[in-house]
XYZ file of C-alpha atoms in Angstrom:
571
model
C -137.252 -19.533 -131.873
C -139.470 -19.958 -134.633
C -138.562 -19.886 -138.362
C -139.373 -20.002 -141.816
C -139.009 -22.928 -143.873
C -136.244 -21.465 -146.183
C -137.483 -22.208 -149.949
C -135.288 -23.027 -152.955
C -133.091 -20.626 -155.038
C -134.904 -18.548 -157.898
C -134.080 -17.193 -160.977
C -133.254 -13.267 -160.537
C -136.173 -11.276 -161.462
C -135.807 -8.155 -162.837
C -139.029 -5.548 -162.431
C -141.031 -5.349 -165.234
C -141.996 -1.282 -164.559
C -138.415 -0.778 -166.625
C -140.197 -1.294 -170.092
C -142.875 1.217 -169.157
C -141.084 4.042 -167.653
C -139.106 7.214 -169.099
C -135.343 7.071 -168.866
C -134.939 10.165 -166.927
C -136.570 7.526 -163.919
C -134.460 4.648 -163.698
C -131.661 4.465 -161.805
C -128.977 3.111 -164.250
C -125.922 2.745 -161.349
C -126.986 2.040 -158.096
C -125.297 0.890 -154.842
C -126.336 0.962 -151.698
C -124.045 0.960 -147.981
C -125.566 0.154 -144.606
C -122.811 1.075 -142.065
C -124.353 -0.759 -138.770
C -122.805 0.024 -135.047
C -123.523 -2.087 -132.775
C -122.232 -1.988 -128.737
C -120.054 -5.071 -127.587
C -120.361 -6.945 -124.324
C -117.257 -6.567 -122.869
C -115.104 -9.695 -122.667
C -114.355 -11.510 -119.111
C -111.032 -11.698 -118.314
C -108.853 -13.550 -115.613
C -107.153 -12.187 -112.906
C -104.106 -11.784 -113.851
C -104.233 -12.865 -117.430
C -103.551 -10.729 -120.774
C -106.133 -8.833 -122.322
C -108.190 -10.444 -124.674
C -109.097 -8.099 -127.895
C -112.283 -8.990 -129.439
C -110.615 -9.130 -133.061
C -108.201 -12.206 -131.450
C -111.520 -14.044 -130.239
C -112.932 -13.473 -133.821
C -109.855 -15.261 -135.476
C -110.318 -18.058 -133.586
C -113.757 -19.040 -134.127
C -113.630 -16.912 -137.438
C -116.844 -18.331 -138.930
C -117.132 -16.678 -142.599
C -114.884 -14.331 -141.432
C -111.438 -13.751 -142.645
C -108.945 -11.567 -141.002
C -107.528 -8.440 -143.522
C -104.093 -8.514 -142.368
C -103.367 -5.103 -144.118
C -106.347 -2.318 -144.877
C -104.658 -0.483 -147.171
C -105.139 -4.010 -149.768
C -108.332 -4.775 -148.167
C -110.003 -3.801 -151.634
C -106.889 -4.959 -154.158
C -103.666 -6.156 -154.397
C -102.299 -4.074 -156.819
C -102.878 -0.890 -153.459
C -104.400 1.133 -156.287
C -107.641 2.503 -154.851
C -105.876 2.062 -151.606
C -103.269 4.868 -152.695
C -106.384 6.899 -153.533
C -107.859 6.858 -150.083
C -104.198 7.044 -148.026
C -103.678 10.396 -149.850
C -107.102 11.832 -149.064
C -106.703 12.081 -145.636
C -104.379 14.036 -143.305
C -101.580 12.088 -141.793
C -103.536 11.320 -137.971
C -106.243 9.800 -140.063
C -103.990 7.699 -141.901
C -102.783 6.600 -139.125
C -106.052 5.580 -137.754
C -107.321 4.065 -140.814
C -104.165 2.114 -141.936
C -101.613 2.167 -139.378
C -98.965 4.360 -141.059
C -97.903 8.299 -141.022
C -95.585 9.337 -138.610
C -94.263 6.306 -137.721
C -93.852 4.384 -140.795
C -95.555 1.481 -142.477
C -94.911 -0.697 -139.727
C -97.066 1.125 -137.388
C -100.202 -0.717 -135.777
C -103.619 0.484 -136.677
C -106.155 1.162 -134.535
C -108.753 -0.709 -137.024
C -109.111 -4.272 -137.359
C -110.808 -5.294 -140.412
C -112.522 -8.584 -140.965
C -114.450 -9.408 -145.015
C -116.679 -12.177 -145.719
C -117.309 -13.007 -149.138
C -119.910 -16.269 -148.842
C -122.854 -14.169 -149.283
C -123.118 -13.526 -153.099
C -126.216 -12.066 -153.528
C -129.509 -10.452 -152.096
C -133.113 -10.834 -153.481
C -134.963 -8.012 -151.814
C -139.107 -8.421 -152.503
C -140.609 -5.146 -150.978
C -144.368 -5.632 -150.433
C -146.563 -9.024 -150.562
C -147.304 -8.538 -154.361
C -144.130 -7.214 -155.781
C -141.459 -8.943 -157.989
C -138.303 -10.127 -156.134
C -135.677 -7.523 -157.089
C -132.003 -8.811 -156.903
C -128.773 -6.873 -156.139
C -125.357 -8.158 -155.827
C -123.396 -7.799 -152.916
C -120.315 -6.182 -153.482
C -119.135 -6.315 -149.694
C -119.669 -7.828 -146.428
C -117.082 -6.575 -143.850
C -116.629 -5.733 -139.997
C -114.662 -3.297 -138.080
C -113.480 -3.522 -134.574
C -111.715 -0.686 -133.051
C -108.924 -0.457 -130.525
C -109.926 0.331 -126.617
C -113.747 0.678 -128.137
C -116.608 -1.193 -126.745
C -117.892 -1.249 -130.480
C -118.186 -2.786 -133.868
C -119.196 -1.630 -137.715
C -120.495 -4.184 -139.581
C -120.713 -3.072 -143.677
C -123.128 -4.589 -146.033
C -123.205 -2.824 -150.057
C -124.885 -3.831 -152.483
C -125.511 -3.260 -156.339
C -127.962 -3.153 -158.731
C -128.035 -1.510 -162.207
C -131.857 -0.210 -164.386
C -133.827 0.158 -161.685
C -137.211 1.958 -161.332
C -136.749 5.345 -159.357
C -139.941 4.365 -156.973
C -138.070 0.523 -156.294
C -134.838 2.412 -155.437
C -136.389 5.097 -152.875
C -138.011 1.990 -151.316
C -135.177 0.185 -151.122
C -133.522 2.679 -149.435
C -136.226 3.279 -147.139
C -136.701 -0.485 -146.411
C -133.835 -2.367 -146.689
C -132.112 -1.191 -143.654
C -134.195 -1.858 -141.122
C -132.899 -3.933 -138.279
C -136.451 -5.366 -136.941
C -139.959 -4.816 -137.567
C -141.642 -1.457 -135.914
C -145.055 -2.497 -136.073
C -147.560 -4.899 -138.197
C -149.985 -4.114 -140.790
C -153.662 -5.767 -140.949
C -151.929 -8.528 -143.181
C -148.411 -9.297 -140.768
C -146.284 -7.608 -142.743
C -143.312 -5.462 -140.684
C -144.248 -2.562 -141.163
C -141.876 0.225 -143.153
C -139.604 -3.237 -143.510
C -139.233 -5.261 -147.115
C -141.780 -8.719 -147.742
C -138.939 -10.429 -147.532
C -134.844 -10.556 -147.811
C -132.734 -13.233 -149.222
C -129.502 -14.055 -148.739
C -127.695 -16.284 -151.470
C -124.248 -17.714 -152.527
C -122.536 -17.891 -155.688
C -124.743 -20.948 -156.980
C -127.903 -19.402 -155.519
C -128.531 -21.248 -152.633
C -130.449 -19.832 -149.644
C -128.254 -19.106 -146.700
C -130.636 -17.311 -144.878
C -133.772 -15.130 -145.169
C -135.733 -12.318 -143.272
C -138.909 -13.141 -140.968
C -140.085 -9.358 -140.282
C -143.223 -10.852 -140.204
C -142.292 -13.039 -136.791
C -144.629 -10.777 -135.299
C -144.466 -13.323 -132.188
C -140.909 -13.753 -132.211
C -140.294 -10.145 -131.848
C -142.995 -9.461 -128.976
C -141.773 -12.536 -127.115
C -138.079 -11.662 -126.874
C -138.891 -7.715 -126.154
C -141.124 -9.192 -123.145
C -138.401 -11.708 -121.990
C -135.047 -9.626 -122.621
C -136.062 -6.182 -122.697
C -134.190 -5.782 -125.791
C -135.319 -5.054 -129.275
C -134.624 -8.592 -131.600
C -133.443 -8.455 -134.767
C -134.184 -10.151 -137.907
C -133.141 -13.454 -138.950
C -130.784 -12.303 -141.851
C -128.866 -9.840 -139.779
C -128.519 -12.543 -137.087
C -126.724 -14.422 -139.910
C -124.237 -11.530 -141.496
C -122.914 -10.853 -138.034
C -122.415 -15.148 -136.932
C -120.471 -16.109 -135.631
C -121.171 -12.689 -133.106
C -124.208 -13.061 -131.203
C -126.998 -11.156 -130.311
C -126.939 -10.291 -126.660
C -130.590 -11.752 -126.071
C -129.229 -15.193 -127.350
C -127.731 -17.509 -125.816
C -124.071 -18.866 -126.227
C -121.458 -16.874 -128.226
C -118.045 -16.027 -127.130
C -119.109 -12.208 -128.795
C -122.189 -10.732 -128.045
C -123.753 -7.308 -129.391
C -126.715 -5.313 -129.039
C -128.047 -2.396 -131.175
C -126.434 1.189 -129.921
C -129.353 2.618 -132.444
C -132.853 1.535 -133.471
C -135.340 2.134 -136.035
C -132.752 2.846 -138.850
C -129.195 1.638 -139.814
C -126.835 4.447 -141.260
C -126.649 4.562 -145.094
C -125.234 5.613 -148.269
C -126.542 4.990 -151.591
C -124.938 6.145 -154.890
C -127.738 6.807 -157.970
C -126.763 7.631 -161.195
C -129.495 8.833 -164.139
C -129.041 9.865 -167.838
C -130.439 13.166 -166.934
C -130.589 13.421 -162.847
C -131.633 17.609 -163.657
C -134.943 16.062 -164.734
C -135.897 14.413 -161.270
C -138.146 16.695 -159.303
C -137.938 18.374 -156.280
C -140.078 16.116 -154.281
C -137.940 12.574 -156.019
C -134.684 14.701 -154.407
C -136.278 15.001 -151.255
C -137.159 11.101 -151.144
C -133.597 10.225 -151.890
C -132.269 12.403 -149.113
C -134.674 11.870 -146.394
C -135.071 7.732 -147.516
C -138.990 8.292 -147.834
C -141.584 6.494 -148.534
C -142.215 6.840 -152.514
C -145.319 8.710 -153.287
C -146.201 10.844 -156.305
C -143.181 12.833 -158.315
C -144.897 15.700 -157.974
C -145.705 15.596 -154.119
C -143.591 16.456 -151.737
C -143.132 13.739 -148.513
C -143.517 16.369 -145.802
C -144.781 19.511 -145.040
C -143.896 22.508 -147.700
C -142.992 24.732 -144.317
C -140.899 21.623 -143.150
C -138.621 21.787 -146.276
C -138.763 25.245 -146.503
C -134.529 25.200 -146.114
C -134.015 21.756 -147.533
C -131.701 22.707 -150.077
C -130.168 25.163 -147.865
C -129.560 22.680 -144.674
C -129.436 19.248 -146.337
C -128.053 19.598 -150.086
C -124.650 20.020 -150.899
C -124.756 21.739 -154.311
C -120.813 22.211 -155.340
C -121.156 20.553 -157.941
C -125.005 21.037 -159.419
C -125.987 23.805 -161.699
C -128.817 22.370 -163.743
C -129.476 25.891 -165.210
C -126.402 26.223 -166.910
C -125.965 22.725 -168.468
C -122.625 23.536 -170.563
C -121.030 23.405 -166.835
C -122.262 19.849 -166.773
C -122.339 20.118 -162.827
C -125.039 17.401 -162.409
C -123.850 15.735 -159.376
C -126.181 16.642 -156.086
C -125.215 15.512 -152.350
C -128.114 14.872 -149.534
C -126.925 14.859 -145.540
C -130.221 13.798 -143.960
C -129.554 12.245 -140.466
C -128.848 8.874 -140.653
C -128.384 9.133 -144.566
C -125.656 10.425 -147.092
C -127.070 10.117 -150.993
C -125.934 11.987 -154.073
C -127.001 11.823 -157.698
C -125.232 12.012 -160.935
C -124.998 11.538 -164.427
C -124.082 8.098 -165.001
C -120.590 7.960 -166.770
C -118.323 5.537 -167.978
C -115.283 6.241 -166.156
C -117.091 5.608 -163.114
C -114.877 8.001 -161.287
C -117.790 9.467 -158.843
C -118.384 5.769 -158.141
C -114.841 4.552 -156.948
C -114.814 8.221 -155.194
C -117.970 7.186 -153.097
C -117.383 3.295 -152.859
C -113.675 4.814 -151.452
C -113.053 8.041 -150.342
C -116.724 8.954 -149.295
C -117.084 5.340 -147.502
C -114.515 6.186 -145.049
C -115.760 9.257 -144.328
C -119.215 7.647 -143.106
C -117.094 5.362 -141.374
C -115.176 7.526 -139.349
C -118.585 9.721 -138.685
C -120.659 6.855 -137.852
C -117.803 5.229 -135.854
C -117.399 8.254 -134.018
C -121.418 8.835 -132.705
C -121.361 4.865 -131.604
C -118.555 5.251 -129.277
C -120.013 8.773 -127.819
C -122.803 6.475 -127.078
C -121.090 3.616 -126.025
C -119.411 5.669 -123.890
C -122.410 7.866 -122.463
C -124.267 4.291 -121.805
C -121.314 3.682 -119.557
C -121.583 6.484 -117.388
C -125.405 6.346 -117.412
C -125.118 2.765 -116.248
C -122.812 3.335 -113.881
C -124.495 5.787 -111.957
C -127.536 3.833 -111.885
C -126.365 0.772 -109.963
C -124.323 3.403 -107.704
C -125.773 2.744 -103.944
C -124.032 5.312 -101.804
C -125.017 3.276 -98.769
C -122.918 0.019 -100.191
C -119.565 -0.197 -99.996
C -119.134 -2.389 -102.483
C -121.422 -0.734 -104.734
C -119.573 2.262 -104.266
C -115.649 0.428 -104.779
C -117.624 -0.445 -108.282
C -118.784 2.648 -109.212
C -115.437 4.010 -109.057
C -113.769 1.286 -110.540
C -115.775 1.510 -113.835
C -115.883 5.509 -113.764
C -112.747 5.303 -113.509
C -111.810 3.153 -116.694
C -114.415 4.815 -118.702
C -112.888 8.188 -117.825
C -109.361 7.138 -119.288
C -111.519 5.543 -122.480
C -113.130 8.635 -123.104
C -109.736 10.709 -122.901
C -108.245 8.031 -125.109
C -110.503 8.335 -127.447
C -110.461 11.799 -127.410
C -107.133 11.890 -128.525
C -107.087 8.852 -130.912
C -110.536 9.138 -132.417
C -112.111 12.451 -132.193
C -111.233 14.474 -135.874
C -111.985 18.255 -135.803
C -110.657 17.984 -139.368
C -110.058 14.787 -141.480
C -108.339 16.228 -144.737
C -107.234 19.001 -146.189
C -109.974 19.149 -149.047
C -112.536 21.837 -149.388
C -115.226 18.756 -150.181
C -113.718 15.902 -147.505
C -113.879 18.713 -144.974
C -117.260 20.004 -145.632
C -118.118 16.517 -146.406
C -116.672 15.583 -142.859
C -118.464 18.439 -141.000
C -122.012 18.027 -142.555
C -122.320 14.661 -141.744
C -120.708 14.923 -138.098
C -123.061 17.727 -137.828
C -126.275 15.901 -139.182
C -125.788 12.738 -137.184
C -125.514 15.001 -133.989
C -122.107 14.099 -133.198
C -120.715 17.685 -131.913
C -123.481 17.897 -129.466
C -123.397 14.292 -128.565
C -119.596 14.942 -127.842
C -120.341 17.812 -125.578
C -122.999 16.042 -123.585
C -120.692 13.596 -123.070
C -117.911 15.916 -122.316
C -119.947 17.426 -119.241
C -120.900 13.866 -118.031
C -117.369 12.983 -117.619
C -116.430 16.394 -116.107
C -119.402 16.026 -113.477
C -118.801 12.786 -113.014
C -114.684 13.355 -112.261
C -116.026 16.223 -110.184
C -118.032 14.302 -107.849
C -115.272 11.616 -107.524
C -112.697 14.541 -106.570
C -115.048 16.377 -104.572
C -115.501 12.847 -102.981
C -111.985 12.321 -102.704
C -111.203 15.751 -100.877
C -114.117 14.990 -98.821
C -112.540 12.015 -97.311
C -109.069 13.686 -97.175
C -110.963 16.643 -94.980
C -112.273 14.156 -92.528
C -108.978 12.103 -92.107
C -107.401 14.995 -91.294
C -110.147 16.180 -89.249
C -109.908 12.708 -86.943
C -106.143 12.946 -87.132
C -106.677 16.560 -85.677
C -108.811 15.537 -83.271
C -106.564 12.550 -82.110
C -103.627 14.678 -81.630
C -105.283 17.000 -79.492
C -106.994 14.434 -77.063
C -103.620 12.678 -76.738
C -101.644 16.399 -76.756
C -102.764 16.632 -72.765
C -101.700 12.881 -71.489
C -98.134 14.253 -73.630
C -97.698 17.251 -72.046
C -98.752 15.611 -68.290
C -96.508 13.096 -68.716
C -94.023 15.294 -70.371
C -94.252 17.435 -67.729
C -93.116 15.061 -65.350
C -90.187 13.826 -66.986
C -92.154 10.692 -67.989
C -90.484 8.676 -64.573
C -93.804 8.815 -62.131
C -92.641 5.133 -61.398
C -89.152 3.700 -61.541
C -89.489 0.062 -63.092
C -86.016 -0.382 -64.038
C -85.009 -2.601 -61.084
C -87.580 -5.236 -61.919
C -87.708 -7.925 -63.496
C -88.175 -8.992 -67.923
C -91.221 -10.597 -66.781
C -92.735 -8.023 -64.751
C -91.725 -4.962 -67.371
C -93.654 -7.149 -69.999
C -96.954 -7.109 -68.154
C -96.122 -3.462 -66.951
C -95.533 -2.921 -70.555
C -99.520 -4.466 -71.460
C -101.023 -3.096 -68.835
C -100.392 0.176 -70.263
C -100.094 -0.632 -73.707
C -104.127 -1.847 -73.881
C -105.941 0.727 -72.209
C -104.055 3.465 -74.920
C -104.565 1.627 -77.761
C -108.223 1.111 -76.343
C -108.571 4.876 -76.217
C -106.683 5.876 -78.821
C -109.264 3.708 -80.960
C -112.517 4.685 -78.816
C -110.991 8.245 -79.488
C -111.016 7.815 -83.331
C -114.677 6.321 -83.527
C -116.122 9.554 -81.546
C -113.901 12.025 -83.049
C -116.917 13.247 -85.179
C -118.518 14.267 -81.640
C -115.712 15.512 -80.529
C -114.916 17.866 -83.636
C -118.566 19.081 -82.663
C -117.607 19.535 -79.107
C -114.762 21.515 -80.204
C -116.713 23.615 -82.579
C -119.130 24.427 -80.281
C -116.219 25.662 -77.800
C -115.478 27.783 -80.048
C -118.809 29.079 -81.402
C -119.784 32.309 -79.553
C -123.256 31.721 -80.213
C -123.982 28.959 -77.959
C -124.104 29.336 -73.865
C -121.521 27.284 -71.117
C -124.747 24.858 -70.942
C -125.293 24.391 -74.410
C -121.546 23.792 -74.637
C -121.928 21.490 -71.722
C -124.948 19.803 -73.603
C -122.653 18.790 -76.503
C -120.168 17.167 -74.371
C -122.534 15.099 -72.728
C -124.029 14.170 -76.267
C -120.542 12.530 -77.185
C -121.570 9.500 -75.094
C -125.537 9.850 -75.895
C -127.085 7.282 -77.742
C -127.611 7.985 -81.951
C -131.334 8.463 -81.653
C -130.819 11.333 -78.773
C -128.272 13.087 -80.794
C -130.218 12.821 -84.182
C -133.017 14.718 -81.611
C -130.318 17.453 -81.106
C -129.066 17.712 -84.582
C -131.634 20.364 -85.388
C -130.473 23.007 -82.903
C -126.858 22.409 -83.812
C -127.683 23.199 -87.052
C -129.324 25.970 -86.213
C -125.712 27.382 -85.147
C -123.976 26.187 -87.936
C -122.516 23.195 -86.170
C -122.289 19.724 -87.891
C -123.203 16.783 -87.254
C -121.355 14.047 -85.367
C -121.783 11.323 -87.154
């Protein structure tokens, strides 16, 4: 695959449009979260052997990676922000997220949490000409998630006096998985110049190549899947992509275009940002003029009605000081403040509000994890295989008893008993589509478990169908012989020898029939519904018997007129 040569470390640059820009426009605080879902191949296993969990392959090839054994210190040992997020949440979500509630601390959570902390900082140039803006990396982590197909891998970084127009571009840019499209000069479109990764002495480690334009054509032709770029491909190692080769843990995107975001922006005065700034920072668009809007005035005719969550922003009363402003825009969760020096807002959205876009974002990946499953199951359904068919029903099957597992372990109607973590909760379920998504999911597994009970009745009815029409071939030759007191012949005087082949000679021809008898019973169900019908004449009756021994193409000839009398069909 090509590359880039990787050049040396740099000195962190800081943008020179500070200097020359009001205060009310630069972002004094500023951190940005990219929570990224991506679907896992499942793991092979061996007949008979234990279930391998993709968290135990990860700890053995670990990479960068190293295991949290506890979430609730994942942050600090002294628990102290971890208290603050255990006592948010209602007692199932505790559970969940930490392994505790119910029953006690020694419970085993359904989250497996993994941190790397190698990758110190990132230098983030956004266009050809532009100065190299650097932000520190606060965390690197990724999630697995019990009996779930999927993974969350967490990237956040920091940056602090920022230009307002750098910051909406960052947001816009920076979490972009692969490169949409070129401009006239190579660059990835909507994507930054360039990303660099670096450690704590400022050494490359790896670096974006959105402008691979061949890379990314060549694999989409090959693999039919959409590539990545070179930098992501590193903060997930050692996982690998599912269009490259090796890896004991392969992914692919579950999304595309966009990776789901928060980003945290505080301003001296965040009441003097206009309308048209807000709707940049909530929608992640491209930065234009402050006094232009992005989009169509019609178009954001209800944006502060539908996307803003104003509890706490009253800029026309400022003794209130309410001057903190939330955006749910699809993929993205922003808010604004006033920046403060107890940085309380901040823990609250680097804690409390992170794992609430966790659970959200968790929670649309496996809907479509799980939708993929059905979809792909039904398409390499052939009904005329019986293989194919053992498959389908196999996987349906197990996806079925995922889907009501996770109904039960990971679907939250309510997360906490706060006014804001509830509304917080339900906006962004609601934005990233997440109650429909549920629904449509809902119905595919219902019409799915339909067909296979439908199927499964279907095959009952015609067992006991042939079994019907078994007994009543073989109910004449029982009462005949019944009849008779079952001694026509009086073999008791002769010999073992002679009573064995008496015994085969009559033991062959029945089981011949009694076989022949089950491979026709089909005709002769229709010969027996066509007794009965009243609609058909002694010939046609006498047609239909004869057609038990016809050939298939002379009864496929007569299946029309059977039909015709509501008969079915023999075979």
């Amino acid at each position: 695959m090509p590359s880039t040569p990787l050049p040396s470390a740099r000195k962190p640059q800081i943008p020179s449009k500070v200097s020359a820009m009001s205060d009310a426009t630069i972002v004094r605080e500023f951190h940005h979260t990219l929570l990224w879902p991506v679907t896992l191949r499942p793991l092979k296993r061996e007949p008979g052997a234990d279930v391998v969990h993709y968290w135990d392959m990860l700890q053995r090839n670990p990479g960068p990676w190293k295991y949290v054994e506890d979430t609730l210190l994942i942050e600090d040992e002294s628990c102290v922000a971890g208290y603050e997020e255990f006592v948010y949440f209602l007692p199932y979500v505790q559970r969940f997220l930490y392994g505790v509630g119910d029953e006690g601390r020694g419970a085993q959570s359904s989250l497996y949490a993994f941190t790397r902390n190698d990758i110190h900082s990132a230098e983030v140039q956004l266009t050809r000409d532009a100065p190299m803006i650097t932000l520190e990396v606060m965390r690197s982590r990724l999630y697995f998630f019990y009996d779930v197909d999927v993974a969350v891998a967490v990237l956040e970084v920091r940056g602090r006096d920022i230009p307002l127009s750098d910051v909406v571009d960052l947001i816009d840019r920076l979490g972009r998985p692969y490169a949409p499209a070129w401009d006239s000069l190579g660059q990835g479109a909507h994507c930054p110049f360039r990303v660099a990764l670096r450690d704590a002495d400022g050494e490359l480690m790896s670096q974006s190549d959105y402008g691979d334009r061949d890379k990314f054509v060549d694999l989409v032709r090959s693999e039919r899947q959409t590539p990545l770029s070179m930098h992501w491909e590193f903060l997930l190692s050692p996982l690998v992509p599912a269009y490259l080769p090796g890896g004991s843990i392969k992914y692919h995107q579950i999304e595309n275009k966009r990776i789901p975001m928060m980003s945290y922006l505080s301003f001296d005065d965040p009441t003097k940002l206009t309308r048209g700034e807000m709707v940049r920072i909530g929608f992640a668009a491209k930065w234009g003029a402050p006094d232009r809007l992005p989009y169509a005035e019609r178009f954001l005719a209800d944006f502060e009605r539908e996307y803003c969550y104003d509890r706490y922003w009253d800029p026309s009363h400022p003794e209130a000081h309410m001057r903190t402003r939330y955006f749910f825009c699809g993929v993205g969760f922003a808010m604004i403040t006033q920046a403060s020096s107890d940085g309380l807002l901040l823990r609250q959205f680097r804690h409390q509000f992170y794992q609430i876009g966790l659970i959200a974002n968790f929670n649309k990946a496996a809907l479509l994890a799980l939708s993929n499953r059905f979809s792909r199951a039904v398409e390499r359904l052939n009904v005329r295989d019986y293989e194919s068919v053992k498959q389908f029903k196999k996987h349906v099957r197990e996806t079925l008893e995922v889907f009501l597992r996770f109904n039960h372990r990971y679907w939250f109607h309510e997360i906490s008993n706060q006014v804001q973590a509830s509304d917080f909760f339900k906006r962004w379920s609601h934005q990233l589509g997440s109650d429909a998504l549920y629904n449509e999911v809902r119905e595919e597994a219902r019409d799915i478990n339909e067909y296979l009970d439908a199927d499964r009745t279907r095959k009952q009815t015609d067992n006991a169908m042939r079994l019907t029409v078994v007994s009543s071939c073989g109910m004449v030759g029982t009462v005949v012989t019944g009849f008779l007191g079952m001694n026509l012949f009086s073999h008791s005087d002769l010999s073992t020898l002679w009573k064995t082949i008496v015994f085969v000679l009559v033991f062959i021809p029945t089981t011949f029939l009694a076989l022949y008898t089950v491979i026709i019973s089909r005709r002769l169900a229709n010969f027996m519904e066509a007794l009965s019908s009243e609609g058909l004449t002694w010939r046609e009756k006498m047609g239909t018997l004869r057609q038990i021994f016809q050939p298939a193409s002379r009864r496929r000839r007569a299946e029309a007129r059977r039909n015709a009398h509501g008969l079915s069909s023999p075979d």
